[in-house]
Coordinates of C-alpha atoms in Angstrom, one line a residue:
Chain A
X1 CA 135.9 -44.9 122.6
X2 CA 133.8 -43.3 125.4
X3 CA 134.2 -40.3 126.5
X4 CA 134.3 -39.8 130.8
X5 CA 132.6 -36.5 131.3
X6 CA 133.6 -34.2 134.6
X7 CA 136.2 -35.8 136.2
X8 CA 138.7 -35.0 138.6
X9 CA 141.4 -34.8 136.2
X10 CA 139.0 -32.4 134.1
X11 CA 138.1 -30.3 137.5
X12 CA 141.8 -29.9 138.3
X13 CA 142.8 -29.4 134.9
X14 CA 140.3 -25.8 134.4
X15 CA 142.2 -25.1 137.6
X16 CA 145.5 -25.4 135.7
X17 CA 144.3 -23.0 132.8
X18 CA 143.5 -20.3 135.4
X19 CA 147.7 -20.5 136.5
X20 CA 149.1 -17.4 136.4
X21 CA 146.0 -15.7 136.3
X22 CA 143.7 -13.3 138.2
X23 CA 139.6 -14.1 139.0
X24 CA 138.3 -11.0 139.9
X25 CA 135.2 -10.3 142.0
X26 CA 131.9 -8.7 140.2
X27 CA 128.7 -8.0 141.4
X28 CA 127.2 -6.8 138.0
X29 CA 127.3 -8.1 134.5
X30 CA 129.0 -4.7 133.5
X31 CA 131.4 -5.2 136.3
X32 CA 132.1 -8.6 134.8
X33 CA 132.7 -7.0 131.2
X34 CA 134.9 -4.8 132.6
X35 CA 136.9 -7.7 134.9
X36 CA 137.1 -9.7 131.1
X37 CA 138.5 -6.8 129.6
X38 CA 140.9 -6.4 132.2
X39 CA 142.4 -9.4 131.0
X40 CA 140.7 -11.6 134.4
X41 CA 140.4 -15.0 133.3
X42 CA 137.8 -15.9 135.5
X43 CA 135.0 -14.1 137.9
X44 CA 133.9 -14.7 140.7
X45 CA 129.7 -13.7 140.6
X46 CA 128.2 -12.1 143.8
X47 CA 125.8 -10.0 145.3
X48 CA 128.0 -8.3 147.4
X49 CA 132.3 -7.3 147.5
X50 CA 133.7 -9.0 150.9
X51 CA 134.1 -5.2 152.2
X52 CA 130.5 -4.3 151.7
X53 CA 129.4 -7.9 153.8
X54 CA 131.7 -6.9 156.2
X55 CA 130.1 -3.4 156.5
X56 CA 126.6 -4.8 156.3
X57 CA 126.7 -7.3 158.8
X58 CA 124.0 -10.0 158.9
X59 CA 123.7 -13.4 157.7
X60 CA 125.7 -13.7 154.2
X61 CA 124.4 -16.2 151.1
X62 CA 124.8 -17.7 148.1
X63 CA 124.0 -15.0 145.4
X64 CA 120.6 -14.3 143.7
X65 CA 120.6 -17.5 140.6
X66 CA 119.2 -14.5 138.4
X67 CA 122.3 -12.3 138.7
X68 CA 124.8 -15.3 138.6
X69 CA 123.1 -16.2 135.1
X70 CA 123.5 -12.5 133.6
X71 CA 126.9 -12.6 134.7
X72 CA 127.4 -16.2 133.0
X73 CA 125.6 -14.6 129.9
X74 CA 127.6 -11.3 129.8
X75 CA 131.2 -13.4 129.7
X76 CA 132.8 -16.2 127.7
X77 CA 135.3 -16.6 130.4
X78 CA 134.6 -18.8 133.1
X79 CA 132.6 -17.9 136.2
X80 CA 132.5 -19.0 139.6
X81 CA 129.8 -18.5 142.5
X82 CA 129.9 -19.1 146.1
X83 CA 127.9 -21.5 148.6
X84 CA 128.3 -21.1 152.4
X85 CA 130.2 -23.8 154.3
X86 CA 128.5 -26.9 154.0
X87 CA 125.6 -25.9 152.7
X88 CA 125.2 -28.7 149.8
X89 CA 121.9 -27.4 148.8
X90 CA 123.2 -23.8 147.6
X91 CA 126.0 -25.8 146.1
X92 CA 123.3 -28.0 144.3
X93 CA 121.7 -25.0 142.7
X94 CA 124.6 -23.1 141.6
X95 CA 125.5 -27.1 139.9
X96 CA 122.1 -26.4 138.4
X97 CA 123.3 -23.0 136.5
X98 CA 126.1 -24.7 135.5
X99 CA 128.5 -22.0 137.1
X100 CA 132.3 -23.5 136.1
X101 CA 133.9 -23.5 139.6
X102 CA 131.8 -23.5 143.1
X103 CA 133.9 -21.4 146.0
X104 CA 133.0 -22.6 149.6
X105 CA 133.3 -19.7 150.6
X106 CA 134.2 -18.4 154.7
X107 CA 133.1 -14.9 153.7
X108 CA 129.7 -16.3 153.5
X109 CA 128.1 -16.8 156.7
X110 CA 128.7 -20.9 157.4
X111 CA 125.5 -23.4 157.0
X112 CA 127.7 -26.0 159.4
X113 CA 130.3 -25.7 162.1
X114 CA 131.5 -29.3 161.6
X115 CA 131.4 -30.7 158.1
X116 CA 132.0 -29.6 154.8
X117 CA 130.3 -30.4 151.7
X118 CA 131.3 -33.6 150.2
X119 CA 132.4 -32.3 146.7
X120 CA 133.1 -35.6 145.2
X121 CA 129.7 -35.8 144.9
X122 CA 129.7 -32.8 142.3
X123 CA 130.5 -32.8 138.6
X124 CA 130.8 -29.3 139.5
X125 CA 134.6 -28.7 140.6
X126 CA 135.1 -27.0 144.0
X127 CA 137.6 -24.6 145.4
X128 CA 137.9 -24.0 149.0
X129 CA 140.0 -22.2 151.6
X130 CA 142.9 -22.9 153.7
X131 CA 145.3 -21.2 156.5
X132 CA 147.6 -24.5 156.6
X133 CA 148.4 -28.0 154.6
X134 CA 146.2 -29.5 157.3
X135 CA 143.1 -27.6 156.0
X136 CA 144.2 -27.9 152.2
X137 CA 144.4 -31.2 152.5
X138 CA 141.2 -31.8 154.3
X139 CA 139.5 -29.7 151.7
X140 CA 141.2 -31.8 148.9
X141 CA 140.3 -35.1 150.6
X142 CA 136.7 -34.0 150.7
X143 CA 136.8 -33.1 146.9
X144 CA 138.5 -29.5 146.3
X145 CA 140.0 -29.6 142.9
X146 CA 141.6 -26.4 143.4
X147 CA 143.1 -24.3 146.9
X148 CA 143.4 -20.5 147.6
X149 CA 144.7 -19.5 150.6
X150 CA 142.2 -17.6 152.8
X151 CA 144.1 -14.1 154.1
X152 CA 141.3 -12.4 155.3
X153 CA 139.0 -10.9 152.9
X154 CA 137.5 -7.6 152.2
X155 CA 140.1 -6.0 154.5
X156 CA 142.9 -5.2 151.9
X157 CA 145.8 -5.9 154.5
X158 CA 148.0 -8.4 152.5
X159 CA 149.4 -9.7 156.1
X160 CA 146.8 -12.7 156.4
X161 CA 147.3 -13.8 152.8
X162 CA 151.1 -13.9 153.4
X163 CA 150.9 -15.7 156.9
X164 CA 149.2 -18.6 155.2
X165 CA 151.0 -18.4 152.1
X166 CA 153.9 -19.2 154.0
X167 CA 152.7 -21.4 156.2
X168 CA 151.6 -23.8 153.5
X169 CA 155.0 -23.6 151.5
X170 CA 156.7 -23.9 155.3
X171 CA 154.9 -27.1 156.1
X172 CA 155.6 -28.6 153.0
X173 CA 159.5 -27.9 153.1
X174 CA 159.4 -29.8 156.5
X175 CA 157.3 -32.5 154.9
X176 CA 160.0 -33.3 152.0
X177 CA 162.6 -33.3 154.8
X178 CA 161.1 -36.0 156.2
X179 CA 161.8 -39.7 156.5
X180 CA 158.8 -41.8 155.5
X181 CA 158.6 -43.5 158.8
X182 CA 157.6 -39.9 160.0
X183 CA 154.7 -39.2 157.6
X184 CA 151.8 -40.9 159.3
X185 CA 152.3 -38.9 163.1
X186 CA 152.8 -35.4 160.8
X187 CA 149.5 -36.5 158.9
X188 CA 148.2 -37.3 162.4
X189 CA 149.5 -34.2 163.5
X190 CA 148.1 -31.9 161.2
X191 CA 144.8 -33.7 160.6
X192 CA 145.1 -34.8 157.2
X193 CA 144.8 -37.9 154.9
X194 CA 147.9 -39.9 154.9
X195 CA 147.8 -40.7 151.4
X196 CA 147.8 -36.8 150.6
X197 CA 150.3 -36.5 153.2
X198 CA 152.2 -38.6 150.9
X199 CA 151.3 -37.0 147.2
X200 CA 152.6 -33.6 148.5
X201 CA 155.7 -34.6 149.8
X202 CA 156.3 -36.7 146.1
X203 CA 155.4 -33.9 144.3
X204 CA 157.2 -30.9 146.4
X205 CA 153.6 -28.8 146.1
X206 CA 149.9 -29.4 146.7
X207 CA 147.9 -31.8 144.4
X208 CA 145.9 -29.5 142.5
X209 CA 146.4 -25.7 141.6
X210 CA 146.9 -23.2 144.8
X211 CA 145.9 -19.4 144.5
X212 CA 146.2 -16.3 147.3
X213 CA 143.0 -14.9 148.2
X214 CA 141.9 -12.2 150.8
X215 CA 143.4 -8.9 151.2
X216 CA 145.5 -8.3 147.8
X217 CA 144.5 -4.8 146.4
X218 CA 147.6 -4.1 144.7
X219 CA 149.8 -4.9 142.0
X220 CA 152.9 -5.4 144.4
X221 CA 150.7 -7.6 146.5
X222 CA 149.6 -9.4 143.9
X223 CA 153.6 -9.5 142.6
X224 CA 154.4 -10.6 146.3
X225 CA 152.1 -13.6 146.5
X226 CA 153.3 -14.7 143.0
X227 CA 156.9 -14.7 144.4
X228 CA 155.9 -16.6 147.5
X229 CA 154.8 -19.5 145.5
X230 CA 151.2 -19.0 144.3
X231 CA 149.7 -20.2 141.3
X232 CA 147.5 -17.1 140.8
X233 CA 145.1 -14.4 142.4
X234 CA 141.7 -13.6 143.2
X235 CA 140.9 -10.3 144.1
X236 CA 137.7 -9.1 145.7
X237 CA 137.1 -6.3 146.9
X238 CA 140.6 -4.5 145.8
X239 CA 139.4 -3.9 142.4
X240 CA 135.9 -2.6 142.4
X241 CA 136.1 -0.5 145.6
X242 CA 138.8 1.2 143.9
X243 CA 138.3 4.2 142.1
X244 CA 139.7 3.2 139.1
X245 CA 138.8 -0.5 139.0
X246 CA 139.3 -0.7 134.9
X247 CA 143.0 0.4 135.4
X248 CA 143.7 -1.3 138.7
X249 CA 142.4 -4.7 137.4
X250 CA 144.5 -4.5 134.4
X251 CA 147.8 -3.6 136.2
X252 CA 147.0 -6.5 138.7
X253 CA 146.9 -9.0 135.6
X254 CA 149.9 -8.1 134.3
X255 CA 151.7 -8.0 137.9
X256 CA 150.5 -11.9 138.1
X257 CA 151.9 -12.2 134.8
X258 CA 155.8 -9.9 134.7
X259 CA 155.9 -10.6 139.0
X260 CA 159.4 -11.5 138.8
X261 CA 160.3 -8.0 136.8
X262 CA 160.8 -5.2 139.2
X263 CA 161.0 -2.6 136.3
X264 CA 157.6 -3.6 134.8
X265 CA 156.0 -3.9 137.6
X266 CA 157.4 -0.3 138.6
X267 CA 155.6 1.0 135.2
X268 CA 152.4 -0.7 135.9
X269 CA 152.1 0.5 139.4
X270 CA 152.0 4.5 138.1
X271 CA 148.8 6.3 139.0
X272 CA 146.5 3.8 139.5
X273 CA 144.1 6.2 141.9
X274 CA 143.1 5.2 145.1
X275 CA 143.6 1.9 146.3
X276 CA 140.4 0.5 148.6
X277 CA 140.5 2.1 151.9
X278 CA 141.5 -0.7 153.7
X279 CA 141.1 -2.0 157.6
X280 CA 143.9 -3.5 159.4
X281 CA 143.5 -7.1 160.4
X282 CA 145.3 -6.7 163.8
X283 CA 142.8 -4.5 164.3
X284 CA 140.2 -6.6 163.7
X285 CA 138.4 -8.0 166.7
X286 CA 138.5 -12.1 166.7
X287 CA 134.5 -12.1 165.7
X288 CA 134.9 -10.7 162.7
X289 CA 138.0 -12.3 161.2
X290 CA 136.4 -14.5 158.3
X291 CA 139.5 -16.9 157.9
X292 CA 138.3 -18.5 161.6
X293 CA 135.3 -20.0 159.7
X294 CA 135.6 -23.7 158.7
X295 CA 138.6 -26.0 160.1
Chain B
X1 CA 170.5 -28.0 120.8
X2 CA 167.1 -27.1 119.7
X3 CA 165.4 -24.7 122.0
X4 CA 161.6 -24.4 122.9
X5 CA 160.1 -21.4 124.4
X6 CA 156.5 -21.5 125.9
X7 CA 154.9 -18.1 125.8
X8 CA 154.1 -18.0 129.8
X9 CA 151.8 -14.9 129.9
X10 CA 149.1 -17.4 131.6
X11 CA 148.1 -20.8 131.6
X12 CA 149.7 -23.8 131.6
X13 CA 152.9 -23.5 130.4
X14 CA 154.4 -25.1 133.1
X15 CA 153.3 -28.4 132.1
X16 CA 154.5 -27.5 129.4
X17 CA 158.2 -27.4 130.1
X18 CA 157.8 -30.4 132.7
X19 CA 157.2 -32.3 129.5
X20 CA 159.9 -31.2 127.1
X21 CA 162.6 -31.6 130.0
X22 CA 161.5 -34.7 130.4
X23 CA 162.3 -36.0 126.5
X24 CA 165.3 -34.0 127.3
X25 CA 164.7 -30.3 124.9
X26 CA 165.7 -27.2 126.5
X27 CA 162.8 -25.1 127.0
X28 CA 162.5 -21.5 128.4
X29 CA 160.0 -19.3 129.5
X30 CA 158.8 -16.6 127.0
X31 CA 157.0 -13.3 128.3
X32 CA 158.6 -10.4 126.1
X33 CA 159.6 -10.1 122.9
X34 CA 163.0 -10.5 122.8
X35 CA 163.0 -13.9 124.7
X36 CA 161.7 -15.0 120.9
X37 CA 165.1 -14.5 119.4
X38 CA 166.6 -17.1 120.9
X39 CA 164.3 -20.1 120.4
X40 CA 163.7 -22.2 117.2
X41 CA 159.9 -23.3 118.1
X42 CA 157.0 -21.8 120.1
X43 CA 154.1 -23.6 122.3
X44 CA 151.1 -21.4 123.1
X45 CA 149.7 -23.2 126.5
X46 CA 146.4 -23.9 127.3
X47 CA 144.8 -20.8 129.5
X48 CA 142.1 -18.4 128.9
X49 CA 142.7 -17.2 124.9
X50 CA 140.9 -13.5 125.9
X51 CA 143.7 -12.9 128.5
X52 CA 147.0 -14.6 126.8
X53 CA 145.2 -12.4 123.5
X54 CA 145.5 -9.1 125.8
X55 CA 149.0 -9.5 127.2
X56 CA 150.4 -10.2 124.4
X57 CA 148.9 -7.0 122.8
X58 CA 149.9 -4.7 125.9
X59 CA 153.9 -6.1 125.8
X60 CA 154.5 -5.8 122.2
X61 CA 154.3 -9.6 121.5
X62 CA 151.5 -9.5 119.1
X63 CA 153.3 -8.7 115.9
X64 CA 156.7 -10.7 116.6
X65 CA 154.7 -13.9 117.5
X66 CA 153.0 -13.1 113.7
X67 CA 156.7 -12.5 112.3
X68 CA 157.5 -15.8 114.0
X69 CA 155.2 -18.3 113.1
X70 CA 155.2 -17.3 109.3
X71 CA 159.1 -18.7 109.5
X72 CA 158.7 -21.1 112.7
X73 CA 157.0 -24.1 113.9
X74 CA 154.3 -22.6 116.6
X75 CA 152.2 -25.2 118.3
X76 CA 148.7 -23.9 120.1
X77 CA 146.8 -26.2 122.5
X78 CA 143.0 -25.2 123.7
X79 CA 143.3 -21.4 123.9
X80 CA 146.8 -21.5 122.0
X81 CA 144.8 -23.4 119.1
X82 CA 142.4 -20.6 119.4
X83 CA 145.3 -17.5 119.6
X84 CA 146.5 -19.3 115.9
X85 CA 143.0 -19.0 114.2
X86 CA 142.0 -16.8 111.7
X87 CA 138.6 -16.2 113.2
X88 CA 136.5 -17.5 116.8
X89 CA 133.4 -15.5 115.5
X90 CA 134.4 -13.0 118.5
X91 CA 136.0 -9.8 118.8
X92 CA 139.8 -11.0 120.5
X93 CA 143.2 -10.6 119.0
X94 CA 143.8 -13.6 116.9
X95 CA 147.4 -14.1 115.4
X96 CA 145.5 -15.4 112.0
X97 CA 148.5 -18.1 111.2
X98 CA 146.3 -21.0 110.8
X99 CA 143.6 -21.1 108.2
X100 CA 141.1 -22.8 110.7
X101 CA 138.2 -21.1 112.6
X102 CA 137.5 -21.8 116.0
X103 CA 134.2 -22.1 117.9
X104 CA 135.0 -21.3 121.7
X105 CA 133.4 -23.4 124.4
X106 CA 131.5 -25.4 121.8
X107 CA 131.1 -28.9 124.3
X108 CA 129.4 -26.6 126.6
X109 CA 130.4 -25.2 130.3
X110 CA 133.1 -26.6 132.7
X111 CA 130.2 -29.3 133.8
X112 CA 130.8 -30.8 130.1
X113 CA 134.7 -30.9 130.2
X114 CA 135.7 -34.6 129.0
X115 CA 138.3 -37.1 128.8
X116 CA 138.3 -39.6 125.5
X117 CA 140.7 -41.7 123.9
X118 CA 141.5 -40.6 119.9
X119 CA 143.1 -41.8 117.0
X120 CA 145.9 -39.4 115.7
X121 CA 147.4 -41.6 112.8
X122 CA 149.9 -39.1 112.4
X123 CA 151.7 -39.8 115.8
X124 CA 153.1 -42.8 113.9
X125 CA 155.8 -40.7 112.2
X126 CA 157.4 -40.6 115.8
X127 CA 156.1 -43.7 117.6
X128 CA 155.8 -47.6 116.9
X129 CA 152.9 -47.7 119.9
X130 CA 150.0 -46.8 117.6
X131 CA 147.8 -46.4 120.4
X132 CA 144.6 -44.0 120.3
X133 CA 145.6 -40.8 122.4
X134 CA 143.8 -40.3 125.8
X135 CA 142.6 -36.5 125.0
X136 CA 141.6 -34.2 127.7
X137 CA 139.3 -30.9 126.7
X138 CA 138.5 -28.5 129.1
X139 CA 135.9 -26.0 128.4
X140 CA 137.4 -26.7 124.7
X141 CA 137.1 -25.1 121.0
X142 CA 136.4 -26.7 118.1
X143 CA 138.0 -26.7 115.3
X144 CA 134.5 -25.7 113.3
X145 CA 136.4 -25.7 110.0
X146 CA 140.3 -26.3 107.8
X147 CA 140.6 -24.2 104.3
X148 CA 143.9 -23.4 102.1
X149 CA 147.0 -25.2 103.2
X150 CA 145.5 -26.6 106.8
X151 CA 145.0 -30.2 107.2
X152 CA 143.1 -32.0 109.7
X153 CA 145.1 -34.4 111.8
X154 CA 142.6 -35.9 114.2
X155 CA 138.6 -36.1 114.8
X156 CA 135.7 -37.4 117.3
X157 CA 134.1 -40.5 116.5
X158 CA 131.3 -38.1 114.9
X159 CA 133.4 -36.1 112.7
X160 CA 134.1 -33.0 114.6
X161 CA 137.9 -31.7 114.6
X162 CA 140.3 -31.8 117.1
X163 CA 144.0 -31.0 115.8
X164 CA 144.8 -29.3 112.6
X165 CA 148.0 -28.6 111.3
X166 CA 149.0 -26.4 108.5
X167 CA 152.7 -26.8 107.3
X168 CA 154.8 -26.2 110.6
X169 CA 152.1 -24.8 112.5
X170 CA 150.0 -27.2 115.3
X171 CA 146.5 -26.5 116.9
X172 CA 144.9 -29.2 119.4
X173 CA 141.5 -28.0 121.1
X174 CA 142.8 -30.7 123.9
X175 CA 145.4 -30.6 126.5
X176 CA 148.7 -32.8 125.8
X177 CA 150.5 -31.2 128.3
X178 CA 148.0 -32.4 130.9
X179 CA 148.9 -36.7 130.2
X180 CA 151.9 -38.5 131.0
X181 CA 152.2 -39.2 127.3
X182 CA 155.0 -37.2 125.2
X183 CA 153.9 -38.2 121.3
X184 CA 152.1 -34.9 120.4
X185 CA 155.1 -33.1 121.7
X186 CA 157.6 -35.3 120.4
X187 CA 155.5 -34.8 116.8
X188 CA 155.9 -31.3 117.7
X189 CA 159.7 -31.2 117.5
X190 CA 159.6 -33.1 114.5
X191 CA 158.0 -29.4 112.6
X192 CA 160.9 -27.6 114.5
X193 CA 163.5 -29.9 112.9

């Protein structure tokens, strides 16, 4: 009786335990006790919130391996660290730490404009981004054991999110309407594997585990994702640029958890204090809209 | 018709209820209290025990699913397993059914999650295929000990415990609910009666 360590069924399957969950963004191992407490099952370690690398400008990278490892030693639950887009060396070293889930991340600045890191080359799992099924599926033939939805991060506008929320769910009603003789010009059509092309139209709904990311700073818009067909949340910057990030996180869990319950979700969404401030993606000028990074 | 409910605060209760409709129970969704009067047996999914734990505090499920499992069959796999202990040598609410303690995370980080066949001779009772069970544990518990009325129902090659059960209650550190095979859940209905 051997045992198979790390495979895809296992890096799908952690995926499937985070369902109906919220990962949180932290930047400090107190942050992360706080996120744990909050009821997050997962965090997401990094130097700094989407918002803030927005502000700062410059080149964005994977986080200090020194802070990741206080965050992985403040926590029991799991945590997750970002590599820039192709950059298989970052996403080597964060293997090394033994972080549980590697994000390849477009809020990073990207290491390559044309290829993505081959994750089946990791024991690691991956999750990556997507706007469409083209991209999720790209990302799942290259490896991805687990999809979020891109929106556009550290803006918390939930109108990004949404878009590709529904584009996703959209494409894959059309797909299940579909005779097979169709499927190969739609996977042509939308860039994908054929034999994915083929899984998601079987199984109604992506291969692995999908959740929103990028803009949510709210228990409603955590509530509306959930009702749009998502598996879960991660919130970034909506919890700890707050100003009562111990409370907000905590109403966002259970929003993931009661979204279909109007009256809870009412309760839960009393005085919170302020919500992050917020920018307005239609207001954001093409160069600085994160979601165009990667293909 | 016996009913199931699958406490769906987080996690993989899904898979889950994909499963028991499958070998044709009626299973439901169960997030507040009162959606435990109506069900004769309860699975705890697989999720993260420190979140299911604090939900079921905050909505006033903590003392019903206690009242429950002293009278019903309740079975717990991964962090449900952990949720029935009486201790995980942490501070998180435990429901304290079980009379096994838990050791979270004991194979290591994600990296060391593993697939392995095992031999659960008590599957038997519901199946003539006596084959070993393909196990999957993700960022799993052990079962680190089984004192007073819990038995253990299935180990590793060296020894260490994977499934315990303890009258009508069920803990597996692995996921069932992740295979294509039904006997663990089929063995479960069997406690419900």
């Amino acid at each position: 009786m051997e045992s198979q360590i790390s495979t895809f069924t296992t890096k799908k399957g952690l995926a499937q335990m985070l369902k109906g969950g919220v990962i949180m963004d932290v930047v400090t191992p107190e942050h992360a006790v706080i996120a744990e407490e909050a009821g997050a099952v997962a965090v997401m370690a990094l130097e700094r919130v989407p918002a803030d690398i927005r502000a700062d400008g410059g080149v964005a990278r994977m986080s200090d391996p020194k802070m990741i490892s206080e965050i992985m030693e403040s926590v029991s639950i799991p945590v997750m660290a970002k590599a820039r887009i192709g950059h298989f060396v970052e996403a080597q070293i964060l293997e090394a730490l033994e972080v549980d889930y590697i994000d390849e991340s477009e809020v990073l600045t990207p290491a390559d404009l044309h290829h993505h890191i081959d994750k089946h080359a990791f024991k690691t799992p991956f999750v990556c981004g997507c706007r469409d099924l083209g991209e999720a599926l790209r990302r799942i033939g290259e490896g991805a054991a687990m999809i979020r939805t891109k929106g556009e991060a550290g803006t918390g506008d939930v109108v990004e999110a949404v878009r590709h929320a529904r584009t996703v769910w959209g494409e894959i009603r059309r797909l299940e309407n579909m005779p097979p003789e169709e499927l190969m010009a739609f996977a042509k059509e939308i860039g994908a594997p054929y034999e994915l092309v083929k899984e998601t139209r079987e199984l109604g709904r992506l291969p692995v585990v999908n959740f929103a990311a990028g803009g949510i700073a709210t228990p409603a818009d955590a509530a509306l994702m959930m009702q749009l067909g998502v598996d879960g949340v991660f919130v970034g910057s909506g919890i700890f640029k707050s100003g009562d990030p111990a409370k907000r996180g905590e109403a966002i869990v259970k929003a993931v958890t009661h979204y279909n319950d109007p009256k809870i979700l009412a309760e839960i969404s009393r005085d919170l204090g302020e919500a992050m401030v917020g920018r307005n993606v239609t207001e954001l000028p093409e160069s600085e809209q994160l979601a165009q990074r990667g293909w | 018709m016996t009913k199931i409910g699958v406490l769906a605060l987080q996690g993989s209760f899904r898979e889950h209820i994909t499963i028991l409709k499958k070998i044709g129970v009626e299973a439901v969704e169960v997030r507040l209290p009162e959606h435990l009067e109506e069900i004769d047996g309860l699975i705890i999914p697989g999720g993260e025990s420190t979140t299911i734990g604090k939900l079921a505090v905050d909505f006033g499920l903590f003392e019903k699913l206690r009242a429950f499992g002293r009278e019903k069959a309740i079975w717990g796999t991964c962090a449900g397993a952990i949720f029935l202990s009486k201790d995980a040598h942490r501070q998180q609410p435990l429901l304290e059914l079980m009379d096994i303690t838990v050791e979270r995370n004991a194979y290591g980080r994600q990296i060391a999650s593993f697939e392995m066949d095992v031999e659960i001779p008590a599957l038997k009772k519901v199946s003539p295929n006596d084959a070993p069970f393909h196990a999957i544990f993700i960022r799993a518990p052990l079962i680190a000990s089984v004192s007073g009325g819990a038995e253990i129902l299935a180990t590793l090659p060296d020894g260490r415990i994977v499934a315990a059960q303890q009258g009508h209650l069920l803990a597996t550190a692995f996921h069932p609910e992740l295979t294509n095979d039904d006997r663990v859940h089929r063995y479960f209905l069997k406690l419900v009666g």
